[in-house]
XYZ file of C-alpha atoms in Angstrom:
538
model
C 78.292 71.071 85.056
C 80.167 71.001 88.111
C 82.004 73.800 89.805
C 85.668 73.864 89.194
C 87.666 73.782 92.259
C 89.856 76.107 93.073
C 93.373 75.070 94.543
C 95.396 76.652 96.958
C 98.296 76.769 99.402
C 98.572 76.986 102.567
C 101.982 77.723 105.163
C 103.453 78.064 108.352
C 105.312 80.601 110.032
C 107.709 82.059 107.093
C 109.824 83.962 110.007
C 111.313 86.126 106.794
C 112.901 83.146 104.638
C 110.485 84.680 101.873
C 113.214 83.361 99.249
C 113.061 79.889 100.230
C 109.129 80.253 100.374
C 108.536 81.725 97.002
C 111.252 79.657 95.322
C 109.634 76.392 96.275
C 106.075 78.603 95.845
C 107.396 78.666 91.621
C 109.073 75.291 91.456
C 105.087 73.637 92.300
C 103.302 76.308 89.978
C 105.830 74.574 87.519
C 105.768 70.890 88.357
C 101.647 71.040 89.034
C 100.360 73.967 87.519
C 99.332 77.869 89.235
C 97.365 77.890 92.396
C 94.855 80.611 92.812
C 95.936 81.818 96.821
C 98.378 81.491 99.401
C 97.328 81.440 102.693
C 100.201 81.946 105.775
C 99.637 81.531 108.799
C 102.188 82.345 111.796
C 105.038 84.090 111.843
C 105.350 85.819 108.637
C 108.035 87.902 110.228
C 110.873 86.996 111.889
C 114.186 88.014 113.854
C 116.011 87.977 110.643
C 117.146 91.407 108.951
C 114.723 93.433 106.733
C 117.012 93.228 103.716
C 115.297 90.704 102.126
C 111.398 91.911 102.581
C 112.939 95.004 101.261
C 113.715 93.514 97.807
C 109.842 92.301 97.957
C 108.683 95.683 99.219
C 109.865 97.934 96.498
C 109.263 95.207 93.831
C 112.692 94.311 93.191
C 111.644 90.940 93.817
C 108.209 89.675 92.501
C 105.441 87.500 94.666
C 104.894 84.630 92.098
C 101.139 84.671 93.797
C 98.494 86.543 95.680
C 99.230 86.337 98.822
C 97.404 86.732 102.042
C 99.176 86.899 105.570
C 97.757 87.003 109.282
C 99.323 89.336 111.785
C 102.120 89.494 114.269
C 101.818 87.272 116.801
C 104.803 89.187 119.333
C 105.695 92.841 119.961
C 108.812 92.622 117.490
C 107.058 92.191 114.328
C 104.023 94.793 114.902
C 106.155 97.379 113.285
C 105.238 95.446 109.965
C 101.380 95.550 110.164
C 100.312 99.380 110.407
C 96.992 99.378 109.716
C 94.744 96.964 112.337
C 91.882 96.467 109.708
C 94.494 95.006 106.578
C 96.197 97.294 104.024
C 98.797 95.793 101.221
C 102.408 94.971 102.215
C 104.008 94.776 99.060
C 102.992 93.712 95.638
C 101.043 90.521 95.845
C 100.875 90.426 99.548
C 97.914 91.605 101.941
C 98.119 91.510 105.618
C 94.415 90.566 106.163
C 93.936 92.319 109.567
C 93.130 91.350 113.289
C 90.250 89.365 112.597
C 87.210 89.784 110.037
C 85.849 87.673 107.240
C 87.333 87.742 103.429
C 84.813 86.566 101.321
C 86.496 85.607 97.750
C 84.974 86.347 94.617
C 84.096 82.793 93.990
C 82.318 83.068 97.171
C 84.752 81.330 98.960
C 84.133 82.407 103.337
C 87.838 82.628 105.251
C 87.950 83.773 108.631
C 90.907 84.645 110.110
C 91.995 85.604 113.431
C 95.663 87.175 113.626
C 97.782 87.046 117.187
C 97.966 85.295 120.396
C 95.174 84.512 123.205
C 95.508 86.987 125.926
C 93.069 87.524 128.680
C 94.310 91.253 130.018
C 93.536 94.202 129.373
C 94.133 96.203 127.493
C 94.967 93.779 125.224
C 98.913 93.813 123.397
C 98.354 94.952 119.762
C 99.545 91.187 118.968
C 96.642 89.557 120.552
C 93.507 88.846 120.295
C 90.927 89.279 123.661
C 87.981 86.970 124.143
C 85.775 90.397 122.868
C 87.008 89.470 119.497
C 86.206 86.076 119.529
C 82.603 86.993 120.853
C 82.721 89.855 117.930
C 83.702 87.033 115.160
C 80.831 84.517 116.356
C 78.616 87.538 116.738
C 79.568 88.439 113.169
C 78.744 85.211 111.453
C 76.639 83.124 114.016
C 73.550 85.517 114.789
C 71.451 83.992 111.355
C 69.942 80.937 111.229
C 71.036 80.072 107.826
C 74.189 79.743 108.877
C 75.838 76.298 108.564
C 79.843 77.389 108.712
C 82.948 78.622 106.995
C 85.222 77.211 104.376
C 88.551 78.310 105.758
C 89.333 79.444 109.336
C 93.580 80.794 109.352
C 94.758 81.257 113.451
C 98.043 81.315 114.251
C 97.932 79.415 117.628
C 96.455 75.748 117.869
C 93.009 75.098 118.993
C 93.388 73.650 122.622
C 91.994 70.670 122.581
C 92.822 69.877 118.993
C 94.423 65.954 119.644
C 91.407 64.390 121.716
C 89.637 61.599 120.058
C 91.812 61.826 117.293
C 95.464 60.764 116.109
C 98.826 61.761 118.343
C 100.041 65.253 117.976
C 103.125 64.127 118.538
C 105.286 66.085 121.097
C 102.788 68.717 121.612
C 100.785 68.126 124.556
C 97.125 69.394 123.348
C 95.639 69.434 126.501
C 98.492 72.163 127.539
C 98.901 73.834 124.411
C 96.985 76.213 122.883
C 94.204 78.402 122.872
C 90.933 77.550 124.456
C 89.668 80.423 122.540
C 90.331 79.745 119.036
C 89.067 75.897 119.945
C 85.795 77.733 121.293
C 85.882 79.597 117.713
C 86.190 76.262 115.878
C 83.510 74.805 117.499
C 80.916 77.463 116.781
C 82.206 78.566 113.091
C 82.805 74.749 112.120
C 85.297 75.465 109.661
C 85.993 72.779 106.606
C 89.566 73.511 107.059
C 91.339 74.988 110.114
C 94.984 75.822 109.402
C 97.705 77.555 112.802
C 101.097 77.464 113.160
C 103.260 78.252 115.849
C 104.714 75.218 117.529
C 107.345 74.665 114.552
C 105.543 70.825 113.614
C 103.485 69.516 111.167
C 100.191 67.528 112.574
C 97.537 66.717 110.323
C 94.219 65.338 112.635
C 91.956 63.012 111.358
C 88.544 64.929 109.806
C 85.923 65.471 113.191
C 82.382 65.877 113.190
C 79.899 68.964 113.419
C 77.194 66.994 114.746
C 76.441 64.356 117.258
C 75.516 61.230 115.613
C 71.996 60.389 115.973
C 70.699 63.552 117.777
C 71.260 65.883 115.319
C 71.288 66.399 111.484
C 74.635 65.262 109.870
C 76.626 68.330 109.032
C 80.064 68.436 107.026
C 83.258 67.354 108.757
C 86.759 69.522 109.853
C 90.214 69.047 109.025
C 92.230 70.751 110.853
C 96.550 71.100 109.850
C 99.325 72.586 112.214
C 101.658 73.777 109.464
C 105.757 73.752 110.333
C 108.045 76.440 109.826
C 109.657 77.439 106.600
C 112.995 76.111 105.760
C 113.148 74.034 108.823
C 116.356 71.930 108.924
C 114.388 68.546 109.851
C 112.437 69.214 106.433
C 109.206 69.071 108.613
C 106.067 69.607 106.131
C 105.151 73.678 106.123
C 103.504 74.190 102.654
C 99.787 72.439 102.156
C 98.101 72.223 98.963
C 94.735 71.465 98.647
C 91.626 71.892 96.283
C 88.453 73.124 97.149
C 84.690 74.336 95.966
C 83.212 77.067 98.196
C 80.723 75.536 100.878
C 77.298 77.499 98.925
C 77.877 76.199 95.471
C 78.410 72.828 96.564
C 75.122 69.943 96.656
C 74.170 69.683 100.296
C 74.494 65.914 100.163
C 77.940 66.478 98.679
C 78.876 68.860 101.470
C 77.955 66.468 104.645
C 79.642 63.218 103.134
C 81.539 61.633 105.976
C 85.210 60.871 105.349
C 85.560 57.168 106.606
C 88.070 58.015 109.342
C 85.859 60.887 110.700
C 86.120 61.321 114.590
C 84.276 62.524 117.233
C 84.592 66.693 118.154
C 87.642 66.890 120.414
C 86.466 69.981 121.633
C 82.914 68.099 122.822
C 83.348 66.582 126.862
C 83.790 63.103 126.705
C 81.675 60.307 128.460
C 77.386 60.831 128.989
C 78.627 65.093 128.467
C 79.710 63.987 124.641
C 76.379 62.549 124.100
C 74.231 65.717 124.775
C 76.674 67.860 122.731
C 77.991 70.062 125.646
C 80.994 71.932 124.678
C 83.931 74.316 125.882
C 82.041 77.174 127.538
C 82.042 79.996 124.710
C 83.708 83.669 126.419
C 80.578 85.694 127.519
C 80.385 88.763 125.583
C 79.691 91.608 127.430
C 76.460 93.860 126.554
C 77.587 97.606 125.972
C 74.989 100.285 127.130
C 76.163 103.755 126.988
C 74.681 106.991 127.020
C 75.208 109.818 124.781
C 73.805 113.926 125.100
C 73.113 115.814 122.186
C 75.687 117.912 121.350
C 73.258 120.960 121.628
C 73.883 122.266 125.203
C 70.391 123.857 124.743
C 68.358 120.787 124.531
C 70.175 118.554 126.238
C 68.610 115.391 125.051
C 69.197 111.986 126.234
C 69.152 108.950 124.026
C 70.739 105.736 124.383
C 73.147 104.794 121.559
C 71.637 101.787 121.524
C 68.411 102.191 121.239
C 67.104 100.520 123.705
C 65.406 100.653 127.561
C 66.998 98.298 129.675
C 64.392 97.299 131.711
C 62.106 96.741 129.047
C 61.460 93.012 127.952
C 61.680 91.955 124.272
C 58.625 92.436 122.586
C 58.289 91.101 118.614
C 56.473 94.132 118.097
C 59.008 96.751 118.959
C 61.393 98.116 116.557
C 64.227 96.537 115.296
C 67.153 96.627 117.176
C 70.223 98.347 115.683
C 73.644 95.778 114.865
C 75.647 95.235 117.674
C 79.600 96.134 116.934
C 81.150 92.989 116.801
C 83.749 93.829 119.061
C 85.934 96.961 119.324
C 84.984 99.847 116.804
C 86.004 103.091 115.949
C 83.064 104.294 114.275
C 80.322 103.008 116.776
C 78.820 105.375 118.625
C 78.695 103.265 121.685
C 81.983 102.337 121.011
C 84.843 103.798 123.852
C 86.747 103.807 120.875
C 85.141 106.634 119.101
C 87.081 109.771 119.396
C 83.770 112.122 120.388
C 85.676 115.213 120.253
C 85.526 114.697 116.434
C 81.378 114.312 116.108
C 79.742 116.992 114.740
C 76.435 116.896 114.801
C 73.960 113.891 115.933
C 70.698 112.641 114.633
C 68.374 109.319 115.395
C 70.218 106.873 113.663
C 73.211 108.892 112.000
C 75.823 110.901 113.538
C 78.457 113.367 111.454
C 82.230 112.900 112.383
C 84.709 115.316 111.370
C 87.320 112.934 109.233
C 90.598 112.453 111.093
C 93.486 113.553 108.773
C 90.419 114.863 106.405
C 91.498 116.011 102.955
C 90.194 119.903 104.575
C 88.925 121.005 107.172
C 85.541 120.615 106.451
C 85.942 117.045 105.183
C 83.060 114.937 107.279
C 81.822 111.021 107.491
C 78.078 109.978 107.875
C 78.388 107.079 109.815
C 75.236 104.883 111.206
C 74.943 105.149 115.007
C 74.273 101.200 114.931
C 76.638 98.689 113.589
C 76.769 98.465 109.986
C 79.084 97.333 107.127
C 77.844 99.454 103.595
C 75.032 101.042 102.744
C 73.279 98.074 101.357
C 72.971 97.047 104.955
C 71.258 99.780 106.420
C 67.691 99.589 107.765
C 64.910 102.046 106.090
C 64.451 104.417 108.507
C 69.009 104.776 108.684
C 68.660 105.247 104.499
C 66.147 107.618 105.153
C 68.416 109.748 107.621
C 71.559 109.261 105.422
C 69.582 110.566 102.723
C 68.805 113.683 104.974
C 72.803 114.301 105.954
C 73.151 114.440 102.232
C 70.675 116.971 101.388
C 71.207 119.010 104.056
C 75.313 118.994 103.712
C 74.973 119.819 99.911
C 73.410 122.434 101.048
C 75.772 123.428 103.448
C 78.181 123.575 100.823
C 76.847 125.038 98.428
C 76.049 128.390 100.945
C 79.946 128.404 101.168
C 81.034 127.905 97.369
C 81.772 124.074 97.431
C 79.972 121.353 95.600
C 80.069 117.831 97.967
C 81.326 114.846 96.664
C 80.307 111.023 98.363
C 82.168 107.946 98.292
C 81.833 105.005 100.155
C 84.676 101.951 100.523
C 83.182 98.677 101.353
C 86.349 96.713 101.864
C 88.821 96.239 104.330
C 86.437 98.260 106.829
C 84.093 96.867 109.384
C 81.474 99.843 109.887
C 80.137 101.875 107.120
C 82.131 105.501 106.638
C 80.420 107.675 104.316
C 82.844 110.309 103.097
C 82.339 113.382 102.173
C 84.795 115.460 100.548
C 83.535 119.946 99.523
C 84.943 120.805 96.782
C 85.439 125.009 96.039
C 83.283 125.689 93.007
C 86.208 127.584 91.401
C 88.436 124.393 90.720
C 86.366 122.373 88.360
C 82.855 121.444 87.012
C 81.329 118.013 88.189
C 81.856 116.438 84.863
C 85.968 117.013 85.847
C 85.846 115.268 89.189
C 83.486 112.606 87.094
C 86.493 112.216 84.005
C 89.469 112.066 87.006
C 87.918 109.399 88.675
C 87.145 107.117 85.520
C 91.052 108.118 84.141
C 92.831 107.067 87.096
C 90.295 104.074 87.361
C 91.740 103.335 83.567
C 95.081 104.370 85.199
C 94.534 101.290 87.660
C 92.345 98.983 85.648
C 89.783 99.377 87.522
C 85.953 98.839 86.288
C 84.174 102.056 87.622
C 80.788 102.039 85.562
C 78.459 104.994 85.361
C 75.035 103.890 87.317
C 71.557 105.290 87.107
C 70.764 108.794 88.519
C 67.732 107.225 90.608
C 69.308 103.711 91.057
C 69.556 101.827 94.340
C 72.542 101.045 95.138
C 71.291 98.043 97.211
C 69.907 97.201 93.875
C 73.629 96.604 92.284
C 75.455 94.999 95.434
C 74.142 92.382 97.569
C 75.110 92.544 101.342
C 78.868 91.304 102.102
C 79.772 92.186 98.869
C 83.046 94.453 98.529
C 82.401 97.802 96.194
C 83.636 101.203 95.468
C 80.881 103.948 94.930
C 81.002 107.633 93.991
C 78.459 110.185 94.092
C 78.513 113.737 92.448
C 76.668 116.507 92.996
C 74.130 116.396 90.524
C 73.312 112.374 90.638
C 76.003 111.227 89.227
C 76.691 107.673 90.540
C 79.980 105.952 89.317
C 80.231 101.906 90.907
C 83.196 99.544 90.890
C 82.738 95.715 91.950
C 86.050 94.864 93.775
C 86.650 91.573 93.131
C 90.585 91.008 94.322
C 92.711 94.202 95.774
C 91.723 97.174 95.608
C 93.736 100.771 96.707
C 92.472 101.717 99.949
C 92.871 105.152 99.435
C 92.075 105.109 95.930
C 88.477 107.730 96.449
C 91.121 110.132 97.944
C 94.392 110.036 95.828
C 91.548 111.325 93.075
C 90.706 114.146 95.435
C 93.776 114.926 96.251
C 95.427 114.987 92.375
C 96.117 118.306 90.396
C 92.851 117.595 88.280
C 90.543 118.697 91.534
C 91.961 119.970 95.039
C 95.876 120.179 94.162
C 96.845 118.621 97.428
C 98.463 115.357 96.174
C 100.798 114.968 99.385
C 97.301 114.780 101.759
C 96.455 111.515 99.344
C 97.301 109.312 103.107
C 95.147 110.420 105.876
C 97.603 109.107 108.279
C 100.002 112.657 106.906
C 97.070 115.301 107.556
C 96.585 114.130 111.605
C 96.519 117.201 113.828
C 96.916 117.114 117.427
C 93.751 116.506 119.341
C 93.513 120.702 120.022
C 93.241 121.427 116.556
C 91.088 118.762 116.143
C 88.331 120.358 118.921
C 88.919 123.560 117.873
C 87.993 122.451 113.890
C 85.123 120.583 115.512
C 83.650 123.870 117.401
C 84.237 125.493 114.255
C 82.374 123.216 112.187
C 79.536 123.252 114.760
C 79.207 126.665 114.975
C 79.000 127.290 110.926
C 76.554 123.961 110.443
C 73.800 125.355 113.255
C 71.498 127.247 110.776
C 71.137 124.088 108.515
C 70.905 120.969 111.509
C 67.592 119.362 110.686
C 68.105 117.685 114.352
C 67.035 121.018 115.809
C 63.651 120.795 113.803
C 62.209 117.896 116.475
């Protein structure tokens, strides 16, 4: 049986005209039936007063469709996007984040890049850099199986998109737009690419992603630029389309070429076009930093990347840990890591105090290399994670506490295994399990108990979104995330009256302390943890 297509809507600059947009969506759905998603590119917020937005934010007015939006394109609207990794802005409105990949339960793959192009460092909060584009490319194109993505969302147009195509009207695509976006589109080969910001509608003729007679046929790309909502010229700002995820399509059907297909606009003309040459991609910098063990007595030096810069690549060498896809707050090789919070370093993993922790000894187990989830860890990293789990349980037991571990592989780019100690006198393990299950039921989250000795890799595939809890006696609870998931769910349960009874600390941002206090807490933890430190046995 053929896969039923998803019905989607794409929208240009909303600019704060939420009533106009959502009333129009209601009218379309009343006439044509419900759509699955609304994807908004360009400026979602405008310079208009916030009264209209407050009605949606507080739930007075309802959004009629699950809506995903890109981030700020100017300093004025940065304030609306509090979490760079994405967050829920209002019921049914989700900010995707600065950059990344959103994979729906259907298998539909949407790549997003928020902001406008910036070649200056440091990059403003409303812009993306060559490193951001390189990280997306690395994240997706590093496997030989990569064939492209379903949808690419950017706010700026790609530069040169008008080459070999139909007229783009008043927009000069040789001068307007982002060359970085052009480079990204060339490599990601989206089936649909949506953009905005130019206050006009332009649907380019579909273009090829292969060189005829020199490369195997590939699917075509459709670029659609959308106008601003409620524009007086009545230019098209809402675009309806149906799509079957490419992963579910027959290969021959996927690569069928439309009758009006053109050459790829980003490839150079003449002889160079015939050889498949294209716009140069921004170079990705190779980070190679070194850190010293925190144990000053030994002072061993280890490479954070796990490689010797002088050695040549050899097939039999150990596999390199994955490189961070651009700036990452948790890759140990990254300048963004707040190293004063690091309390212990192993060979493949490290421990760090949680920023804004539920308690002073709330810690994270983190891989040194860039892994998104437990499911993606290599065998040697898994082994060390398990060592840290056992050691932390012993450590906290010696202090009259049991610990709860949880992972949220959703709206996060680097694995963070949260370890939260709970005083034995507060509650039993069964009380903790009941609290998770009860709150999950209240929020219509299907939290299943899985066998104690089961491997999470048997349940979740790489790239799948999930939430996972591990209790001190080995009980495990698992939820496969299909749509939205409350980002603070794990903290909220543990902070509730049933467990730690500190509900005001459920949001980490409300729990932050000064750097001086963080340094003091880290020193204290290192000292207390030292008798249990298995890394000193080497």
